[in-house]
Amino acid sequence: MLANANIISCNFSSFTSSTLNDPKLRTSLQSQNLKPRISFLKTTLKFSAFLKPHNHTSSILEFQRKGLVQICHGNLTNQNSEDPAVEKGDSLEGGSGNGGEGWNWSTSIFLLVLWGALMYYVFNLAPNQTPSRDMYFLQKLLNLKGDDGFRMNEVLVSLWYIMGLWPLVYSMLLLPTGRSSKSKIPVWPFLILSCFGGAYVLLPYFVLWKPPPPPVEETEIRRWPLNFLESKLTAGISLAAGLGIIVYAGLANWDDWKEFAQYFRESKFIHLTSLDFTLLSAFAPFWVYNDMTARKWFDKGSWLLPLSAVPFLGPALYLVLRPSLTTMPISLNPTASKSE
């Protein structure tokens, strides 16, 4: 019954044993490479003759019938595989194929628990011994107070300015390769809010993120904000600024570092900002790996992955050296990556 259904699906109205004797049909079967299969069957029948008698003619005819069905089925499969709907895929699959497929519900649950614990720590357990001094420091760092003769701690100033660069670095890592095609949650609101909340705001997006990234059109790369975030000039300025800030903090005297350690133990503002810097540095290597695999650059750029664990400078260096999407047509063509 199954054989007849398959034969009919191949536009054959009937198929009998007498039809198999047609010379034209035999020639057609031989052109489909059935002759070697029949020879192999004859050899097998000779070796198994002492076990059970066989009707060689009926066996060969049955084998030819099955072979024709397989050919028809194979032709239908090949035709279906050429259907554009089958070949439909995502343009940037690398992040999901390597870094993204491991992102399952257990990962999201872990991050959700981590975020909940952080929120509890922020509102209930973080030190808060100097709220008035924290407000004064914040006004000084925002240049809302004039020069009153107070010298700000150099390490604190460095931390404040480098925290202003982290949202730019994460924007360059998450757009476009950190976007989610399986979720309707956009990434850009989280990136904007991260300018004020840092990792405490980005963590909810990490929980909701579902790879792979959606397709990216070439015209989209030429428009804002991708043309700015993909620019090597933007990446170079970020790296140079971050390097200058870290060197400035490193050259601070020992008294500044001791004073900063005291601020960390007493001030809620400085304590949570330092924790924010640590969280952003800890998550950066994963997003570097995700972006690297999405750009099909892991084989050449894998040596940068250990360097991405260096706070700020590692991810910033990767952004300078990574290939641009405009030089990678495979990332722009959804069907090209599938055909490979």
PDB file of N, CA, C and O in Angstrom, residues 207-232:
ATOM      1  N   VAL A 207      18.237  37.621  31.186  1.00  0.00           N
ATOM      2  CA  VAL A 207      17.271  36.574  31.548  1.00  0.00           C
ATOM      3  C   VAL A 207      16.313  36.308  30.391  1.00  0.00           C
ATOM      4  O   VAL A 207      15.983  35.157  30.077  1.00  0.00           O
ATOM      5  N   LEU A 208      15.870  37.367  29.718  1.00  0.00           N
ATOM      6  CA  LEU A 208      14.858  37.244  28.664  1.00  0.00           C
ATOM      7  C   LEU A 208      15.461  36.956  27.295  1.00  0.00           C
ATOM      8  O   LEU A 208      14.721  36.655  26.354  1.00  0.00           O
ATOM      9  N   TRP A 209      16.765  37.024  27.158  1.00  0.00           N
ATOM     10  CA  TRP A 209      17.409  36.857  25.856  1.00  0.00           C
ATOM     11  C   TRP A 209      17.245  35.442  25.333  1.00  0.00           C
ATOM     12  O   TRP A 209      17.486  34.458  26.028  1.00  0.00           O
ATOM     13  N   LYS A 210      16.820  35.342  24.069  1.00  0.00           N
ATOM     14  CA  LYS A 210      16.647  34.046  23.402  1.00  0.00           C
ATOM     15  C   LYS A 210      17.285  34.125  22.024  1.00  0.00           C
ATOM     16  O   LYS A 210      16.723  34.721  21.102  1.00  0.00           O
ATOM     17  N   PRO A 211      18.476  33.556  21.851  1.00  0.00           N
ATOM     18  CA  PRO A 211      19.150  33.601  20.544  1.00  0.00           C
ATOM     19  C   PRO A 211      18.437  32.697  19.551  1.00  0.00           C
ATOM     20  O   PRO A 211      17.592  31.898  19.948  1.00  0.00           O
ATOM     21  N   PRO A 212      18.756  32.791  18.264  1.00  0.00           N
ATOM     22  CA  PRO A 212      19.819  33.576  17.635  1.00  0.00           C
ATOM     23  C   PRO A 212      19.381  34.997  17.317  1.00  0.00           C
ATOM     24  O   PRO A 212      18.198  35.314  17.425  1.00  0.00           O
ATOM     25  N   PRO A 213      20.320  35.853  16.898  1.00  0.00           N
ATOM     26  CA  PRO A 213      19.942  37.221  16.515  1.00  0.00           C
ATOM     27  C   PRO A 213      19.163  37.236  15.215  1.00  0.00           C
ATOM     28  O   PRO A 213      19.297  36.326  14.396  1.00  0.00           O
ATOM     29  N   PRO A 214      18.323  38.231  15.014  1.00  0.00           N
ATOM     30  CA  PRO A 214      17.542  38.316  13.772  1.00  0.00           C
ATOM     31  C   PRO A 214      18.422  38.721  12.595  1.00  0.00           C
ATOM     32  O   PRO A 214      19.552  39.166  12.772  1.00  0.00           O
ATOM     33  N   PRO A 215      17.899  38.577  11.368  1.00  0.00           N
ATOM     34  CA  PRO A 215      18.683  38.971  10.182  1.00  0.00           C
ATOM     35  C   PRO A 215      19.020  40.460  10.202  1.00  0.00           C
ATOM     36  O   PRO A 215      18.279  41.282  10.741  1.00  0.00           O
ATOM     37  N   VAL A 216      20.155  40.785   9.611  1.00  0.00           N
ATOM     38  CA  VAL A 216      20.616  42.174   9.522  1.00  0.00           C
ATOM     39  C   VAL A 216      20.762  42.528   8.048  1.00  0.00           C
ATOM     40  O   VAL A 216      21.512  41.869   7.325  1.00  0.00           O
ATOM     41  N   GLU A 217      20.047  43.541   7.618  1.00  0.00           N
ATOM     42  CA  GLU A 217      20.165  43.994   6.245  1.00  0.00           C
ATOM     43  C   GLU A 217      21.368  44.926   6.100  1.00  0.00           C
ATOM     44  O   GLU A 217      21.763  45.610   7.044  1.00  0.00           O
ATOM     45  N   GLU A 218      21.926  44.934   4.903  1.00  0.00           N
ATOM     46  CA  GLU A 218      23.100  45.781   4.657  1.00  0.00           C
ATOM     47  C   GLU A 218      22.758  47.252   4.801  1.00  0.00           C
ATOM     48  O   GLU A 218      23.581  48.054   5.261  1.00  0.00           O
ATOM     49  N   THR A 219      21.521  47.612   4.439  1.00  0.00           N
ATOM     50  CA  THR A 219      21.114  49.020   4.586  1.00  0.00           C
ATOM     51  C   THR A 219      21.011  49.413   6.055  1.00  0.00           C
ATOM     52  O   THR A 219      21.224  50.576   6.406  1.00  0.00           O
ATOM     53  N   GLU A 220      20.686  48.447   6.924  1.00  0.00           N
ATOM     54  CA  GLU A 220      20.580  48.737   8.347  1.00  0.00           C
ATOM     55  C   GLU A 220      21.937  49.081   8.951  1.00  0.00           C
ATOM     56  O   GLU A 220      22.032  49.897   9.876  1.00  0.00           O
ATOM     57  N   ILE A 221      22.994  48.459   8.437  1.00  0.00           N
ATOM     58  CA  ILE A 221      24.332  48.717   8.963  1.00  0.00           C
ATOM     59  C   ILE A 221      24.782  50.139   8.634  1.00  0.00           C
ATOM     60  O   ILE A 221      25.569  50.732   9.370  1.00  0.00           O
ATOM     61  N   ARG A 222      24.248  50.695   7.546  1.00  0.00           N
ATOM     62  CA  ARG A 222      24.638  52.055   7.152  1.00  0.00           C
ATOM     63  C   ARG A 222      23.863  53.119   7.913  1.00  0.00           C
ATOM     64  O   ARG A 222      24.157  54.310   7.773  1.00  0.00           O
ATOM     65  N   ARG A 223      22.861  52.727   8.686  1.00  0.00           N
ATOM     66  CA  ARG A 223      22.047  53.697   9.401  1.00  0.00           C
ATOM     67  C   ARG A 223      22.422  53.727  10.876  1.00  0.00           C
ATOM     68  O   ARG A 223      23.051  52.818  11.401  1.00  0.00           O
ATOM     69  N   TRP A 224      21.986  54.805  11.538  1.00  0.00           N
ATOM     70  CA  TRP A 224      22.149  54.943  12.974  1.00  0.00           C
ATOM     71  C   TRP A 224      21.263  53.915  13.671  1.00  0.00           C
ATOM     72  O   TRP A 224      20.147  53.676  13.248  1.00  0.00           O
ATOM     73  N   PRO A 225      21.717  53.238  14.742  1.00  0.00           N
ATOM     74  CA  PRO A 225      22.992  53.445  15.438  1.00  0.00           C
ATOM     75  C   PRO A 225      24.094  52.468  15.024  1.00  0.00           C
ATOM     76  O   PRO A 225      25.199  52.569  15.532  1.00  0.00           O
ATOM     77  N   LEU A 226      23.769  51.510  14.109  1.00  0.00           N
ATOM     78  CA  LEU A 226      24.763  50.490  13.789  1.00  0.00           C
ATOM     79  C   LEU A 226      25.983  51.073  13.097  1.00  0.00           C
ATOM     80  O   LEU A 226      27.103  50.582  13.298  1.00  0.00           O
ATOM     81  N   ASN A 227      25.795  52.108  12.277  1.00  0.00           N
ATOM     82  CA  ASN A 227      26.967  52.699  11.619  1.00  0.00           C
ATOM     83  C   ASN A 227      27.913  53.320  12.637  1.00  0.00           C
ATOM     84  O   ASN A 227      29.133  53.322  12.447  1.00  0.00           O
ATOM     85  N   PHE A 228      27.372  53.819  13.742  1.00  0.00           N
ATOM     86  CA  PHE A 228      28.209  54.381  14.800  1.00  0.00           C
ATOM     87  C   PHE A 228      28.849  53.282  15.651  1.00  0.00           C
ATOM     88  O   PHE A 228      30.039  53.346  15.976  1.00  0.00           O
ATOM     89  N   LEU A 229      28.067  52.259  15.978  1.00  0.00           N
ATOM     90  CA  LEU A 229      28.571  51.194  16.844  1.00  0.00           C
ATOM     91  C   LEU A 229      29.534  50.262  16.116  1.00  0.00           C
ATOM     92  O   LEU A 229      30.368  49.610  16.752  1.00  0.00           O
ATOM     93  N   GLU A 230      29.423  50.165  14.793  1.00  0.00           N
ATOM     94  CA  GLU A 230      30.331  49.323  14.019  1.00  0.00           C
ATOM     95  C   GLU A 230      31.599  50.060  13.601  1.00  0.00           C
ATOM     96  O   GLU A 230      32.510  49.458  13.037  1.00  0.00           O
ATOM     97  N   SER A 231      31.648  51.346  13.885  1.00  0.00           N
ATOM     98  CA  SER A 231      32.794  52.153  13.454  1.00  0.00           C
ATOM     99  C   SER A 231      34.045  51.806  14.252  1.00  0.00           C
ATOM    100  O   SER A 231      34.014  51.690  15.488  1.00  0.00           O
ATOM    101  N   LYS A 232      35.151  51.656  13.543  1.00  0.00           N
ATOM    102  CA  LYS A 232      36.432  51.422  14.211  1.00  0.00           C
ATOM    103  C   LYS A 232      36.892  52.668  14.966  1.00  0.00           C
ATOM    104  O   LYS A 232      37.623  52.556  15.952  1.00  0.00           O
TER     105      LYS A 232
END
